[in-house]
Structure formats: structure tokens, C-alpha cells
Amino acid sequence: MARYVKDFSEGNKDQKDLLGGKGANLAEMTRLGLPVPPGFTITTEACRAYMADGEVPPELRVEVTQALRHLEDTMGRQLGDVHEPLLVSVRSGAKFSMPGMMETVLNVGLNDASVNGLTEFSGDERFAWDSYRRLIQMFGRTVLGIDGDVFADALDKAKAARGVTSDVDLTAADLRELVGTFKHIVREQSGRDFPQHPREQLDMAIVAVFNSWGTERARLYRRRERISDDLGTAVNVVTMVFGNLGPDSGTGVAFTRDPATGMTGDYGDYLANAQGEDVVAGIRNTLSLHDMEKVDPKAYRELRKVMRQLETHYRDLCDIEFTIERGKLWMLQTRVGKRTANAAFRIATQLVDEHLITMDEALSRVTGAQLSQLLFPQFAAGSDAVLLTKAMAASPGAAVGAAVFDPVTAQEWAATGKDVILVRRETNPDDLGGMIAAVGILTARGGKTSHAAVVARGMGRTAVVGAEELVIDPVARSLTCKGRTVVEGDVLAIDGSTGEVFLGDVPVVPSPVTTYLEDGLDAALAQAGDGEAAELVRAVDRILVHADQVRRLRVHANADNAADAARARRLGAQGVGLCRTEHQFLGERRVLIEHVVLAETDEDKQSALDALLPLQRGDFVELLEAMDSLPTTIRLLDPPLHEFLPDLTSLSVKVALAAERGEVDEQDVKLLAAVEHMHEANPMLGLRGVRLGLVVRGLFELQIRAICEAVADRLAAGGHPHAEIMVPLIGSVQELRLVRDMATTIMAEVSQTRGVTIDLPVGCMIELPRAALTAGRIADEAQFFSFGTNDLTQTTWGFSRDDVEGAFFAQYTSNGVLSVSPFETIDELGVGRLVKIAVDEGRATRPELGLGVCGEHGGDPESIRFFHGAGLDYVSCSPFRVPVARLEAGRAAVEGNTVSDSR
Ligand code: PEP
Ligand code: MG
């Protein structure tokens, strides 16, 4: 059995790993009996062997000989024969398409002798010499590495000498002369003659395709597209067919339905008397397929028949490349065609209605990423705003507003009805008011899990972060970028889906899919009218409803207040998986926590706590009302203490200035001493989470009491509250035991005073490696786990989540250490392994243990698949990502449910 070479008749479409996309589909079309020029595929395994050893495996040469002889026998012609030469194209074809990245050489087999044979065979001398000059040009550039401009210049000169402007006006004699010039160029530039031996041409072209896998631009492309460098490319050796043999020949591309809308019909371009690259080069205007019907009705009918056969077989939109050689149709390529997000949903449901696919398959044909593209208002194309820079797309959407450089101005201007974009070097909790007021947030620093990004996503606010090209001067209230200055009030437009930042207004178009998700089908249809938008909304509805029916994972939301929770619920959330209560203590309330922490006497502390209790209770009553009947997981205070205290630097400056003026404020001096005392070099690993709750007594107690009383209030009001108490940053079971005891006592007290039974589940976050590794013990005390994969990623990798993404992840992705940020998509091998250990050991201790995830990964499509496989009960994500999570959880559940190929 040959290892490295497969004839087209041996493979099929499912062998993309081995044959590459193009090879697998050529084989499939051959198998279907469609008119494919005969040929063979050199497998990706051969390329991998070549990459590993730096030389072509000796068996490959032998296998190529066998395949070539077989091909020659089939065609009844020999490669490069003097009379009726067989010519081949050598085409790259990796598993994933890498448009324009890799090499192709056409007309291999032509030389000084066989060019005459081609003249004889085609009856067209001009065509033969043109084919030969194309070979030398392509071979010189691709295989011998000669600058393509040298050939192009020589071609231009030849045209100038003849006084013509188009290639087609060169005569056979001109082209013969040009071949001489090209051969001279090859000798001069590469130090060797153009190889005359056909087999040598073939072997060199094969190696050139292998080498094109490893070029810098191909590597860069793969890194961006997250394609592994190890795959290698296949090489297809295909009998040449010619679209440039006269008016009854031609070449074209076509789609079996419109890739932008999904409508069935004729979609494609045809160019008579031309070869493949002429269509792309735009030398002459192409004809539509419709017009092709008039020019060549027979070939057109044949093409339509093949297109229908392909759709029936692939049961999907296909794109194809074809050539017509003297009236005979040849299929050069097909693949399942790329499409817009809009078309993906519509095509999927159209195919269901045509009884070509099942609803499970329709679900698997669309992605969460496509759904998100449909959710956000988008910038309309064609505006004349200036693109300032492109940075990290942190929170999707399209926002246009006046630039403001501090949160106070943001709030003031927003209060007057102005849309503002808050521009900051980075954000911190003090910016929250401004972030809420702004329609968009733009920062110069930080990554996708920086404060700005997490908070903006949580609020569904558009954000672009890490725009390092912006030089922001908050004092002057301006920014500069590439020589332009933007001052307060200038209009900025930011695209949180692409990371683009524009100077000037860009019109925004709303999405009917968002209306559907927020307000239901009827409202969306009313907005959409009855055109394409309505078809899209119906398609999204059908697929999402199906996802909800089949998914096993529940979808909860991360929501900190009643408004967010209500929105999440409208979007389909089945609970709140994480209420970050620290967000309830920002702004005006921050100082109350400061009083608790810095209180000098028990009475002072108690009075600060007493002031907080009704506020917290009020928060929870509202939240539980919004989430009535659904699980609502409330996390006790988590963040580092310093976030609740005044900033050390500003306070030091204030005290020093006051001292200079002789106006010492005793209170400030005391506060400074306390802040200095509590200052931590590494607050993320310091006094936060459960540690804070156990060390600064009173805070957790206050929160637990507020939760219990809120539950009692909701019960009294006839509600159905399902509050759960979650303890953050557990590292040891003893920590949880202490909080649990605290909770048990308080629940008993509130039950007694309020005359109701309050017995709330108590569980914990698993967000430290030690917690995951000792999950079996922690489950003794925990009724549920929720994986905090943000911190778990931070602590497993030792990556500071607020710093590294902006600092060096760009380098880490370009040098291949990371293919994607582990803060975005779960690192299955490391962090994922810890999750699995904790799931297994936790459930071994307590089979009914509730399991969920509330880190950012809960809304990431790839990670959701992983959590489905790991056996979690739910994922929890930002409200606006809930629909995406519903869809992806459905996709994970139907994976593999496809109709088998009966032909
Ligand atoms: C986490 O660490 O994954 C988590 C959800 O908590 P936070 O992001 O609030 O630290
Ligand atoms: Mg955390």
C-alpha cells in the first residue's frame, strides 16, 4: 500500500488530514463520477517527513513514479512528450484553506521540445509559447525564488517594444522571444538553467510546495488563524486542462447558492478563453453564469447539473472552480463554501426545509461566534471616518460618542444626554460610574481580562482595550495617535468586534436579532418587516429553540444587580451563576467598607456594619426578585482590600502637601498609616476572598445576614427565592468550614427571628490549584463548586491577569508559545486538567455536588464544549453572551449526530 501518494480515485472528502482540503474534495468528486482531470495527491504525511528530515523521503520518489506512470497510461500521453505532451499542475492544498499563502505551478512538463508537441496537439502555436513562458515565470518565482517583478518587467518591455498594452496582443514569435529572455533571467538570477527534464521540474515543484508551508507569511497566517504548524500541506498533481484554447474554452468560479444571503440560484463568474489566474487578475471583465448560459448553453447545463449533484452530496453550499476546454467541463476544485454569519443561519434552515439536513445538523452548521456577530449594532460600511488604530476587541458592539478623559466628565456629559466614549490609559474601580455612563470604553493598556474588558463585557458596553498606539494625556484631556490629536469632545467611533478606533462619526445600524432575543419573535418581526431580515430572525429563532431542547448544560449569567439579572433572564439565562458583591460597594458606598476596615473600636465597626446591612439586603431583595424561582449564586466579597481603601500614592501626596502648608489633618495621617500598613506588593495573591472574610471579621457575617434576611423578605412577599452562598478563593477545606459554620449560625438566627426556615446551599469557587487538587476534601463542606477559571488560569500559569495580555501575549502568540490567550479559551491541558480532577474527586465525595463555571470561559464557545465534556451542570457568563452559550451548549450536545453518507 502506497504511503505517500494516493490516486484521486482512492480518497474521499473525510481525509482532509491526509489529503488536504483540495485533495480530499478532488477525490470525492472523482468518486462521484464528476469530470475531474485525473491526478494524484502527495499526502501531508510526506510533507511532515520532509519537514522532519529536511529531505524528501526516498520512497516518495518511487511512489511518484508509479502514480505518474499510471496517470500517463490513463491519459495515453507522457509527461513532457515531444508530440502530445501530458502537462500537469502542481498545487498546494493544506487541511485548512490558506488563501494566497501557498504555491502553485502550472504547465509542468513543457520544455524546448515539448512546446512544439503542444503546438501540434493544440493546433495553436501562440498558445503553446504562452503556456511555456507562464511555466518559466511561475517556476522561476516559486521554485527558484526569483523576484517576480523581474519577469513582469521583461513582459512589460516586450509589450512596449511591440507597442501593445495587453498580453493577448503578443504574437507567437513575440512569446518565443520572451521565453528566451525568461530563460536568460533564470540563468542570471539563480545561477542555473531552467530545467528541461520534465521529471526534474515536477520534483522541484513538489519540494517548492512543501517549502511554501514554512514561509514566514504562511506561519504568520497560521498563527492568526490558530492552525498548527505541524500539519504540513498536501500536493496535488493534476492533469492540465486549458481554458485558453479559444472561444469555446474558459474558466470560472461559482457558488451553489448566494454565500451572502443563502438564496439558491446562479452565483459565479466566467471568463471565456482564459486560464485560472486571469479571472483573479481582472484582465478582462467576467461574465455572470447567467450570461455564460447564452455563450455556451451546453457547458452551462452540464455545470448546473454538477452543481446540483454537489449540493445533494455535500448537503451544503459548495464553492467550485471549473474550466471548460473546447466545450468540455472540468471540475478543478470544490469545497463547502465560506459564508457570512447571516447566510449561515439562513442556509442551515433552508436546507432543513429542503429536507437535506436535520435540525441537529443545522445547529452544528452555525457557531456562537456567528451568532455574536449578529447581535451587535454594526457600523455601516462606506463612512469616511479616519481609522486611528486597531487594538484588542474586548467587548463587542459599535459605539460613537464624544471623547472624554475622566469618569466625572463622562457622567456629567451623559447626564445632559450626550453619548460619550470614556478614554483612559486603563480603568480601575473608580472609573465605574464613568463606564456606566459611557456608550463605549477605550483604553491604551490592558488585555481581554483587564478591569475595563471584564466590566465592559459584564455591562454589555462596547470596549476596545490595549490600544498601545494611543498616547493619552488625562491632564490635557487629549490623546495623540500617529500625528493626530483628539481633544475632549471630538467624536470617536469604536468597534468592539474588530478593535478598530475611528476618528469621526460612523453610522450605526441596529440588529433585529438583538430585538428578537430581548423582546421576542413578534417584536423582532415587527421591526424586520418581511424581507431578508425577517428570514434571518426566524432562522435564528428555530435554531436557538432547537439548541435549548437538546442541550444538557444549563446557562446561567454573571449579574451583579437586578437590572443585569433581568436582562440576562430575558436573554434566556436560567439562573445567576455569579453575583460579584464587591461591585455593590463601589462608588459612594466604598467609604462604608473603609470604615469597617479602619474602625478603631468595636462600636465604630458595628455602626459601619449597621449602615451597610440595609443597603446589602436591599440589593439582594431586588436581585432575588428579578431571579424569582431560579438559582441565584451570591458570592461573598472577593477583591483585594486595597480596592476599598484610598489610593496610597494620592493619599501620601495629600498628607505631604498638607504638612508643607502646616495644615496637618490627623484623620488623614491615621488613614495613611493604616493604608501603608495594609499595602500589599502583590494584592491579587494577598488579603482577598475568603482570607479577607476571615481576617476582617464582620464583613462576611454582614453579607450572609443580608442574604438570609433578603430571602426571608422575598418569602414574606410570596416569592420563590433560591439564593446560594458562594465563598471565593478557597485553598483549604478549613477555610470553607469556618465560613460554613458562620453561615449555619446566622441562618439559624434569622430563621428564628423571622419565623421561617432558611437553609441555603453553601459552596465555593474553585479558583486556586490547591482547591482543585484537594477537591475531594473540600466537597465534604461544599454543596457546590463553581470554577473561577479567571483566577485558576492566573494561578496555574502564574500569569497576572491584569498585566500579561497587554504586556507580552502578542509576542507569545507570534513565537508560538500560545496559540490563543488562556484567559479567553480554557487551557485544556493545564487548567482543564485541574477542572477534571476537581470534578471527579468532588463528585466521588459528594455525588450530588452542583458543578458550574463562572470565569470568562463560561461564555467562550470552545471552552463550553470542554465544560460539556467535563460533565459540569452549567456555565455562567455575561448576560449578553447567554444566547451564544445556549447555542454552543446545544452544539456540544449534538456533536456527531450527522446523517451518514449513503452513496
Ligand atoms: C474567576 O476567578 O474566574 C472569577 C469568576 O472570579 P473573578 O473574576 O471575580 O476573580
Ligand atoms: Mg476569581
PDB file of N, CA, C and O in Angstrom, residues 336-392:
ATOM      1  N   VAL A 336     -16.881  23.087   0.753  1.00  0.00           N
ATOM      2  CA  VAL A 336     -18.024  23.690   1.418  1.00  0.00           C
ATOM      3  C   VAL A 336     -17.687  25.161   1.575  1.00  0.00           C
ATOM      4  O   VAL A 336     -16.641  25.513   2.124  1.00  0.00           O
ATOM      5  N   GLY A 337     -18.546  26.033   1.033  1.00  0.00           N
ATOM      6  CA  GLY A 337     -18.164  27.434   0.885  1.00  0.00           C
ATOM      7  C   GLY A 337     -18.262  28.245   2.160  1.00  0.00           C
ATOM      8  O   GLY A 337     -19.116  28.007   3.014  1.00  0.00           O
ATOM      9  N   LYS A 338     -17.375  29.209   2.262  1.00  0.00           N
ATOM     10  CA  LYS A 338     -17.433  30.153   3.374  1.00  0.00           C
ATOM     11  C   LYS A 338     -18.663  31.041   3.181  1.00  0.00           C
ATOM     12  O   LYS A 338     -19.120  31.246   2.057  1.00  0.00           O
ATOM     13  N   ARG A 339     -19.180  31.553   4.287  1.00  0.00           N
ATOM     14  CA  ARG A 339     -20.396  32.361   4.187  1.00  0.00           C
ATOM     15  C   ARG A 339     -20.443  33.366   5.319  1.00  0.00           C
ATOM     16  O   ARG A 339     -19.749  33.209   6.323  1.00  0.00           O
ATOM     17  N   THR A 340     -21.291  34.352   5.180  1.00  0.00           N
ATOM     18  CA  THR A 340     -21.441  35.328   6.258  1.00  0.00           C
ATOM     19  C   THR A 340     -22.254  34.693   7.397  1.00  0.00           C
ATOM     20  O   THR A 340     -22.926  33.661   7.197  1.00  0.00           O
ATOM     21  N   ALA A 341     -22.228  35.331   8.549  1.00  0.00           N
ATOM     22  CA  ALA A 341     -22.986  34.819   9.694  1.00  0.00           C
ATOM     23  C   ALA A 341     -24.476  34.789   9.358  1.00  0.00           C
ATOM     24  O   ALA A 341     -25.187  33.818   9.659  1.00  0.00           O
ATOM     25  N   ASN A 342     -24.931  35.828   8.716  1.00  0.00           N
ATOM     26  CA  ASN A 342     -26.330  35.932   8.327  1.00  0.00           C
ATOM     27  C   ASN A 342     -26.718  34.741   7.427  1.00  0.00           C
ATOM     28  O   ASN A 342     -27.705  34.037   7.674  1.00  0.00           O
ATOM     29  N   ALA A 343     -25.894  34.496   6.402  1.00  0.00           N
ATOM     30  CA  ALA A 343     -26.205  33.405   5.469  1.00  0.00           C
ATOM     31  C   ALA A 343     -26.099  32.049   6.156  1.00  0.00           C
ATOM     32  O   ALA A 343     -26.853  31.124   5.829  1.00  0.00           O
ATOM     33  N   ALA A 344     -25.203  31.918   7.114  1.00  0.00           N
ATOM     34  CA  ALA A 344     -25.032  30.617   7.771  1.00  0.00           C
ATOM     35  C   ALA A 344     -26.340  30.160   8.416  1.00  0.00           C
ATOM     36  O   ALA A 344     -26.756  29.006   8.260  1.00  0.00           O
ATOM     37  N   PHE A 345     -27.006  31.072   9.121  1.00  0.00           N
ATOM     38  CA  PHE A 345     -28.266  30.701   9.777  1.00  0.00           C
ATOM     39  C   PHE A 345     -29.353  30.422   8.746  1.00  0.00           C
ATOM     40  O   PHE A 345     -30.119  29.472   8.858  1.00  0.00           O
ATOM     41  N   ARG A 346     -29.390  31.299   7.721  1.00  0.00           N
ATOM     42  CA  ARG A 346     -30.459  31.126   6.743  1.00  0.00           C
ATOM     43  C   ARG A 346     -30.265  29.864   5.910  1.00  0.00           C
ATOM     44  O   ARG A 346     -31.209  29.123   5.660  1.00  0.00           O
ATOM     45  N   ILE A 347     -29.030  29.608   5.503  1.00  0.00           N
ATOM     46  CA  ILE A 347     -28.785  28.402   4.692  1.00  0.00           C
ATOM     47  C   ILE A 347     -29.114  27.158   5.512  1.00  0.00           C
ATOM     48  O   ILE A 347     -29.724  26.211   5.015  1.00  0.00           O
ATOM     49  N   ALA A 348     -28.727  27.174   6.790  1.00  0.00           N
ATOM     50  CA  ALA A 348     -28.975  25.990   7.619  1.00  0.00           C
ATOM     51  C   ALA A 348     -30.467  25.669   7.670  1.00  0.00           C
ATOM     52  O   ALA A 348     -30.881  24.514   7.490  1.00  0.00           O
ATOM     53  N   THR A 349     -31.300  26.694   7.870  1.00  0.00           N
ATOM     54  CA  THR A 349     -32.740  26.392   7.954  1.00  0.00           C
ATOM     55  C   THR A 349     -33.337  26.109   6.570  1.00  0.00           C
ATOM     56  O   THR A 349     -34.246  25.297   6.440  1.00  0.00           O
ATOM     57  N   GLN A 350     -32.794  26.773   5.542  1.00  0.00           N
ATOM     58  CA  GLN A 350     -33.280  26.446   4.186  1.00  0.00           C
ATOM     59  C   GLN A 350     -33.025  24.975   3.865  1.00  0.00           C
ATOM     60  O   GLN A 350     -33.867  24.292   3.290  1.00  0.00           O
ATOM     61  N   LEU A 351     -31.841  24.493   4.248  1.00  0.00           N
ATOM     62  CA  LEU A 351     -31.503  23.094   3.951  1.00  0.00           C
ATOM     63  C   LEU A 351     -32.400  22.136   4.737  1.00  0.00           C
ATOM     64  O   LEU A 351     -32.742  21.059   4.259  1.00  0.00           O
ATOM     65  N   VAL A 352     -32.799  22.563   5.951  1.00  0.00           N
ATOM     66  CA  VAL A 352     -33.758  21.745   6.709  1.00  0.00           C
ATOM     67  C   VAL A 352     -35.085  21.709   5.948  1.00  0.00           C
ATOM     68  O   VAL A 352     -35.690  20.652   5.760  1.00  0.00           O
ATOM     69  N   ASP A 353     -35.504  22.870   5.462  1.00  0.00           N
ATOM     70  CA  ASP A 353     -36.781  22.926   4.752  1.00  0.00           C
ATOM     71  C   ASP A 353     -36.744  22.163   3.431  1.00  0.00           C
ATOM     72  O   ASP A 353     -37.774  21.720   2.941  1.00  0.00           O
ATOM     73  N   GLU A 354     -35.560  22.053   2.872  1.00  0.00           N
ATOM     74  CA  GLU A 354     -35.429  21.258   1.638  1.00  0.00           C
ATOM     75  C   GLU A 354     -35.206  19.781   1.962  1.00  0.00           C
ATOM     76  O   GLU A 354     -34.880  18.992   1.076  1.00  0.00           O
ATOM     77  N   HIS A 355     -35.294  19.439   3.233  1.00  0.00           N
ATOM     78  CA  HIS A 355     -35.126  18.059   3.693  1.00  0.00           C
ATOM     79  C   HIS A 355     -33.756  17.489   3.333  1.00  0.00           C
ATOM     80  O   HIS A 355     -33.622  16.309   3.051  1.00  0.00           O
ATOM     81  N   LEU A 356     -32.760  18.369   3.356  1.00  0.00           N
ATOM     82  CA  LEU A 356     -31.403  17.889   3.073  1.00  0.00           C
ATOM     83  C   LEU A 356     -30.611  17.644   4.341  1.00  0.00           C
ATOM     84  O   LEU A 356     -29.654  16.874   4.353  1.00  0.00           O
ATOM     85  N   ILE A 357     -30.952  18.339   5.415  1.00  0.00           N
ATOM     86  CA  ILE A 357     -30.259  18.110   6.691  1.00  0.00           C
ATOM     87  C   ILE A 357     -31.285  18.083   7.827  1.00  0.00           C
ATOM     88  O   ILE A 357     -32.424  18.544   7.662  1.00  0.00           O
ATOM     89  N   THR A 358     -30.857  17.562   8.970  1.00  0.00           N
ATOM     90  CA  THR A 358     -31.742  17.523  10.140  1.00  0.00           C
ATOM     91  C   THR A 358     -31.547  18.795  10.966  1.00  0.00           C
ATOM     92  O   THR A 358     -30.594  19.541  10.744  1.00  0.00           O
ATOM     93  N   MET A 359     -32.411  19.023  11.930  1.00  0.00           N
ATOM     94  CA  MET A 359     -32.252  20.190  12.804  1.00  0.00           C
ATOM     95  C   MET A 359     -30.953  20.093  13.609  1.00  0.00           C
ATOM     96  O   MET A 359     -30.308  21.096  13.869  1.00  0.00           O
ATOM     97  N   ASP A 360     -30.575  18.883  14.033  1.00  0.00           N
ATOM     98  CA  ASP A 360     -29.301  18.735  14.748  1.00  0.00           C
ATOM     99  C   ASP A 360     -28.151  19.217  13.872  1.00  0.00           C
ATOM    100  O   ASP A 360     -27.238  19.898  14.332  1.00  0.00           O
ATOM    101  N   GLU A 361     -28.223  18.843  12.597  1.00  0.00           N
ATOM    102  CA  GLU A 361     -27.146  19.264  11.693  1.00  0.00           C
ATOM    103  C   GLU A 361     -27.178  20.769  11.473  1.00  0.00           C
ATOM    104  O   GLU A 361     -26.133  21.423  11.416  1.00  0.00           O
ATOM    105  N   ALA A 362     -28.399  21.318  11.352  1.00  0.00           N
ATOM    106  CA  ALA A 362     -28.500  22.774  11.172  1.00  0.00           C
ATOM    107  C   ALA A 362     -27.810  23.471  12.338  1.00  0.00           C
ATOM    108  O   ALA A 362     -27.073  24.438  12.166  1.00  0.00           O
ATOM    109  N   LEU A 363     -28.046  22.941  13.537  1.00  0.00           N
ATOM    110  CA  LEU A 363     -27.435  23.527  14.728  1.00  0.00           C
ATOM    111  C   LEU A 363     -25.909  23.445  14.644  1.00  0.00           C
ATOM    112  O   LEU A 363     -25.193  24.384  14.996  1.00  0.00           O
ATOM    113  N   SER A 364     -25.412  22.329  14.155  1.00  0.00           N
ATOM    114  CA  SER A 364     -23.956  22.176  14.112  1.00  0.00           C
ATOM    115  C   SER A 364     -23.323  23.002  12.988  1.00  0.00           C
ATOM    116  O   SER A 364     -22.130  23.194  12.957  1.00  0.00           O
ATOM    117  N   ARG A 365     -24.163  23.539  12.099  1.00  0.00           N
ATOM    118  CA  ARG A 365     -23.615  24.317  10.979  1.00  0.00           C
ATOM    119  C   ARG A 365     -23.473  25.800  11.302  1.00  0.00           C
ATOM    120  O   ARG A 365     -23.049  26.586  10.454  1.00  0.00           O
ATOM    121  N   VAL A 366     -23.912  26.226  12.465  1.00  0.00           N
ATOM    122  CA  VAL A 366     -23.743  27.633  12.841  1.00  0.00           C
ATOM    123  C   VAL A 366     -22.924  27.674  14.123  1.00  0.00           C
ATOM    124  O   VAL A 366     -22.850  26.682  14.844  1.00  0.00           O
ATOM    125  N   THR A 367     -22.305  28.814  14.388  1.00  0.00           N
ATOM    126  CA  THR A 367     -21.454  28.882  15.577  1.00  0.00           C
ATOM    127  C   THR A 367     -21.874  30.039  16.470  1.00  0.00           C
ATOM    128  O   THR A 367     -22.541  30.982  16.023  1.00  0.00           O
ATOM    129  N   GLY A 368     -21.436  29.944  17.715  1.00  0.00           N
ATOM    130  CA  GLY A 368     -21.684  31.033  18.662  1.00  0.00           C
ATOM    131  C   GLY A 368     -21.046  32.324  18.180  1.00  0.00           C
ATOM    132  O   GLY A 368     -21.609  33.407  18.336  1.00  0.00           O
ATOM    133  N   ALA A 369     -19.868  32.194  17.573  1.00  0.00           N
ATOM    134  CA  ALA A 369     -19.187  33.403  17.080  1.00  0.00           C
ATOM    135  C   ALA A 369     -20.046  34.066  16.007  1.00  0.00           C
ATOM    136  O   ALA A 369     -20.163  35.293  15.958  1.00  0.00           O
ATOM    137  N   GLN A 370     -20.683  33.254  15.177  1.00  0.00           N
ATOM    138  CA  GLN A 370     -21.552  33.839  14.135  1.00  0.00           C
ATOM    139  C   GLN A 370     -22.766  34.504  14.774  1.00  0.00           C
ATOM    140  O   GLN A 370     -23.170  35.586  14.365  1.00  0.00           O
ATOM    141  N   LEU A 371     -23.322  33.834  15.796  1.00  0.00           N
ATOM    142  CA  LEU A 371     -24.473  34.449  16.456  1.00  0.00           C
ATOM    143  C   LEU A 371     -24.063  35.792  17.063  1.00  0.00           C
ATOM    144  O   LEU A 371     -24.789  36.782  16.950  1.00  0.00           O
ATOM    145  N   SER A 372     -22.880  35.840  17.708  1.00  0.00           N
ATOM    146  CA  SER A 372     -22.493  37.134  18.303  1.00  0.00           C
ATOM    147  C   SER A 372     -22.357  38.212  17.255  1.00  0.00           C
ATOM    148  O   SER A 372     -22.657  39.365  17.517  1.00  0.00           O
ATOM    149  N   GLN A 373     -21.902  37.819  16.072  1.00  0.00           N
ATOM    150  CA  GLN A 373     -21.776  38.845  15.030  1.00  0.00           C
ATOM    151  C   GLN A 373     -23.131  39.438  14.671  1.00  0.00           C
ATOM    152  O   GLN A 373     -23.216  40.572  14.222  1.00  0.00           O
ATOM    153  N   LEU A 374     -24.172  38.652  14.869  1.00  0.00           N
ATOM    154  CA  LEU A 374     -25.499  39.140  14.505  1.00  0.00           C
ATOM    155  C   LEU A 374     -26.135  39.988  15.608  1.00  0.00           C
ATOM    156  O   LEU A 374     -27.157  40.607  15.409  1.00  0.00           O
ATOM    157  N   LEU A 375     -25.519  39.969  16.790  1.00  0.00           N
ATOM    158  CA  LEU A 375     -26.170  40.611  17.937  1.00  0.00           C
ATOM    159  C   LEU A 375     -25.880  42.086  18.079  1.00  0.00           C
ATOM    160  O   LEU A 375     -26.657  42.816  18.660  1.00  0.00           O
ATOM    161  N   PHE A 376     -24.736  42.496  17.597  1.00  0.00           N
ATOM    162  CA  PHE A 376     -24.343  43.847  17.944  1.00  0.00           C
ATOM    163  C   PHE A 376     -24.675  44.825  16.847  1.00  0.00           C
ATOM    164  O   PHE A 376     -24.596  44.488  15.675  1.00  0.00           O
ATOM    165  N   PRO A 377     -25.021  46.035  17.282  1.00  0.00           N
ATOM    166  CA  PRO A 377     -25.177  47.058  16.264  1.00  0.00           C
ATOM    167  C   PRO A 377     -23.862  47.145  15.513  1.00  0.00           C
ATOM    168  O   PRO A 377     -22.797  46.934  16.100  1.00  0.00           O
ATOM    169  N   GLN A 378     -23.946  47.391  14.258  1.00  0.00           N
ATOM    170  CA  GLN A 378     -22.716  47.384  13.485  1.00  0.00           C
ATOM    171  C   GLN A 378     -22.527  48.722  12.797  1.00  0.00           C
ATOM    172  O   GLN A 378     -23.483  49.436  12.548  1.00  0.00           O
ATOM    173  N   PHE A 379     -21.269  49.006  12.496  1.00  0.00           N
ATOM    174  CA  PHE A 379     -21.006  50.205  11.719  1.00  0.00           C
ATOM    175  C   PHE A 379     -21.406  49.938  10.283  1.00  0.00           C
ATOM    176  O   PHE A 379     -21.066  48.896   9.723  1.00  0.00           O
ATOM    177  N   ALA A 380     -22.111  50.895   9.708  1.00  0.00           N
ATOM    178  CA  ALA A 380     -22.463  50.760   8.300  1.00  0.00           C
ATOM    179  C   ALA A 380     -21.199  50.964   7.476  1.00  0.00           C
ATOM    180  O   ALA A 380     -20.320  51.729   7.863  1.00  0.00           O
ATOM    181  N   ALA A 381     -21.124  50.278   6.354  1.00  0.00           N
ATOM    182  CA  ALA A 381     -19.928  50.406   5.521  1.00  0.00           C
ATOM    183  C   ALA A 381     -19.948  51.761   4.813  1.00  0.00           C
ATOM    184  O   ALA A 381     -20.979  52.408   4.720  1.00  0.00           O
ATOM    185  N   GLY A 382     -18.781  52.172   4.353  1.00  0.00           N
ATOM    186  CA  GLY A 382     -18.699  53.319   3.447  1.00  0.00           C
ATOM    187  C   GLY A 382     -18.660  54.687   4.101  1.00  0.00           C
ATOM    188  O   GLY A 382     -18.933  55.687   3.458  1.00  0.00           O
ATOM    189  N   SER A 383     -18.327  54.765   5.420  1.00  0.00           N
ATOM    190  CA  SER A 383     -18.221  56.103   6.011  1.00  0.00           C
ATOM    191  C   SER A 383     -16.825  56.653   5.713  1.00  0.00           C
ATOM    192  O   SER A 383     -15.927  55.916   5.343  1.00  0.00           O
ATOM    193  N   ASP A 384     -16.651  57.972   5.877  1.00  0.00           N
ATOM    194  CA  ASP A 384     -15.318  58.479   5.590  1.00  0.00           C
ATOM    195  C   ASP A 384     -14.536  58.810   6.857  1.00  0.00           C
ATOM    196  O   ASP A 384     -13.610  59.609   6.827  1.00  0.00           O
ATOM    197  N   ALA A 385     -14.910  58.192   7.979  1.00  0.00           N
ATOM    198  CA  ALA A 385     -14.157  58.406   9.209  1.00  0.00           C
ATOM    199  C   ALA A 385     -12.744  57.840   9.047  1.00  0.00           C
ATOM    200  O   ALA A 385     -12.513  56.912   8.290  1.00  0.00           O
ATOM    201  N   VAL A 386     -11.814  58.412   9.816  1.00  0.00           N
ATOM    202  CA  VAL A 386     -10.406  58.013   9.698  1.00  0.00           C
ATOM    203  C   VAL A 386     -10.108  56.892  10.692  1.00  0.00           C
ATOM    204  O   VAL A 386     -10.426  57.010  11.877  1.00  0.00           O
ATOM    205  N   LEU A 387      -9.493  55.815  10.213  1.00  0.00           N
ATOM    206  CA  LEU A 387      -9.100  54.742  11.141  1.00  0.00           C
ATOM    207  C   LEU A 387      -7.862  55.203  11.891  1.00  0.00           C
ATOM    208  O   LEU A 387      -6.805  55.420  11.310  1.00  0.00           O
ATOM    209  N   LEU A 388      -8.015  55.362  13.235  1.00  0.00           N
ATOM    210  CA  LEU A 388      -6.891  55.832  14.046  1.00  0.00           C
ATOM    211  C   LEU A 388      -5.949  54.692  14.383  1.00  0.00           C
ATOM    212  O   LEU A 388      -4.748  54.781  14.261  1.00  0.00           O
ATOM    213  N   THR A 389      -6.532  53.588  14.868  1.00  0.00           N
ATOM    214  CA  THR A 389      -5.707  52.463  15.274  1.00  0.00           C
ATOM    215  C   THR A 389      -6.584  51.239  15.398  1.00  0.00           C
ATOM    216  O   THR A 389      -7.809  51.343  15.368  1.00  0.00           O
ATOM    217  N   LYS A 390      -5.943  50.089  15.543  1.00  0.00           N
ATOM    218  CA  LYS A 390      -6.678  48.847  15.746  1.00  0.00           C
ATOM    219  C   LYS A 390      -6.068  48.165  16.969  1.00  0.00           C
ATOM    220  O   LYS A 390      -4.847  47.998  17.010  1.00  0.00           O
ATOM    221  N   ALA A 391      -6.895  47.813  17.933  1.00  0.00           N
ATOM    222  CA  ALA A 391      -6.369  47.210  19.149  1.00  0.00           C
ATOM    223  C   ALA A 391      -7.214  45.995  19.508  1.00  0.00           C
ATOM    224  O   ALA A 391      -7.821  45.381  18.636  1.00  0.00           O
ATOM    225  N   MET A 392      -7.251  45.667  20.798  1.00  0.00           N
ATOM    226  CA  MET A 392      -7.932  44.437  21.180  1.00  0.00           C
ATOM    227  C   MET A 392      -9.455  44.651  21.241  1.00  0.00           C
ATOM    228  O   MET A 392      -9.934  45.585  21.893  1.00  0.00           O
TER     229      MET A 392
END
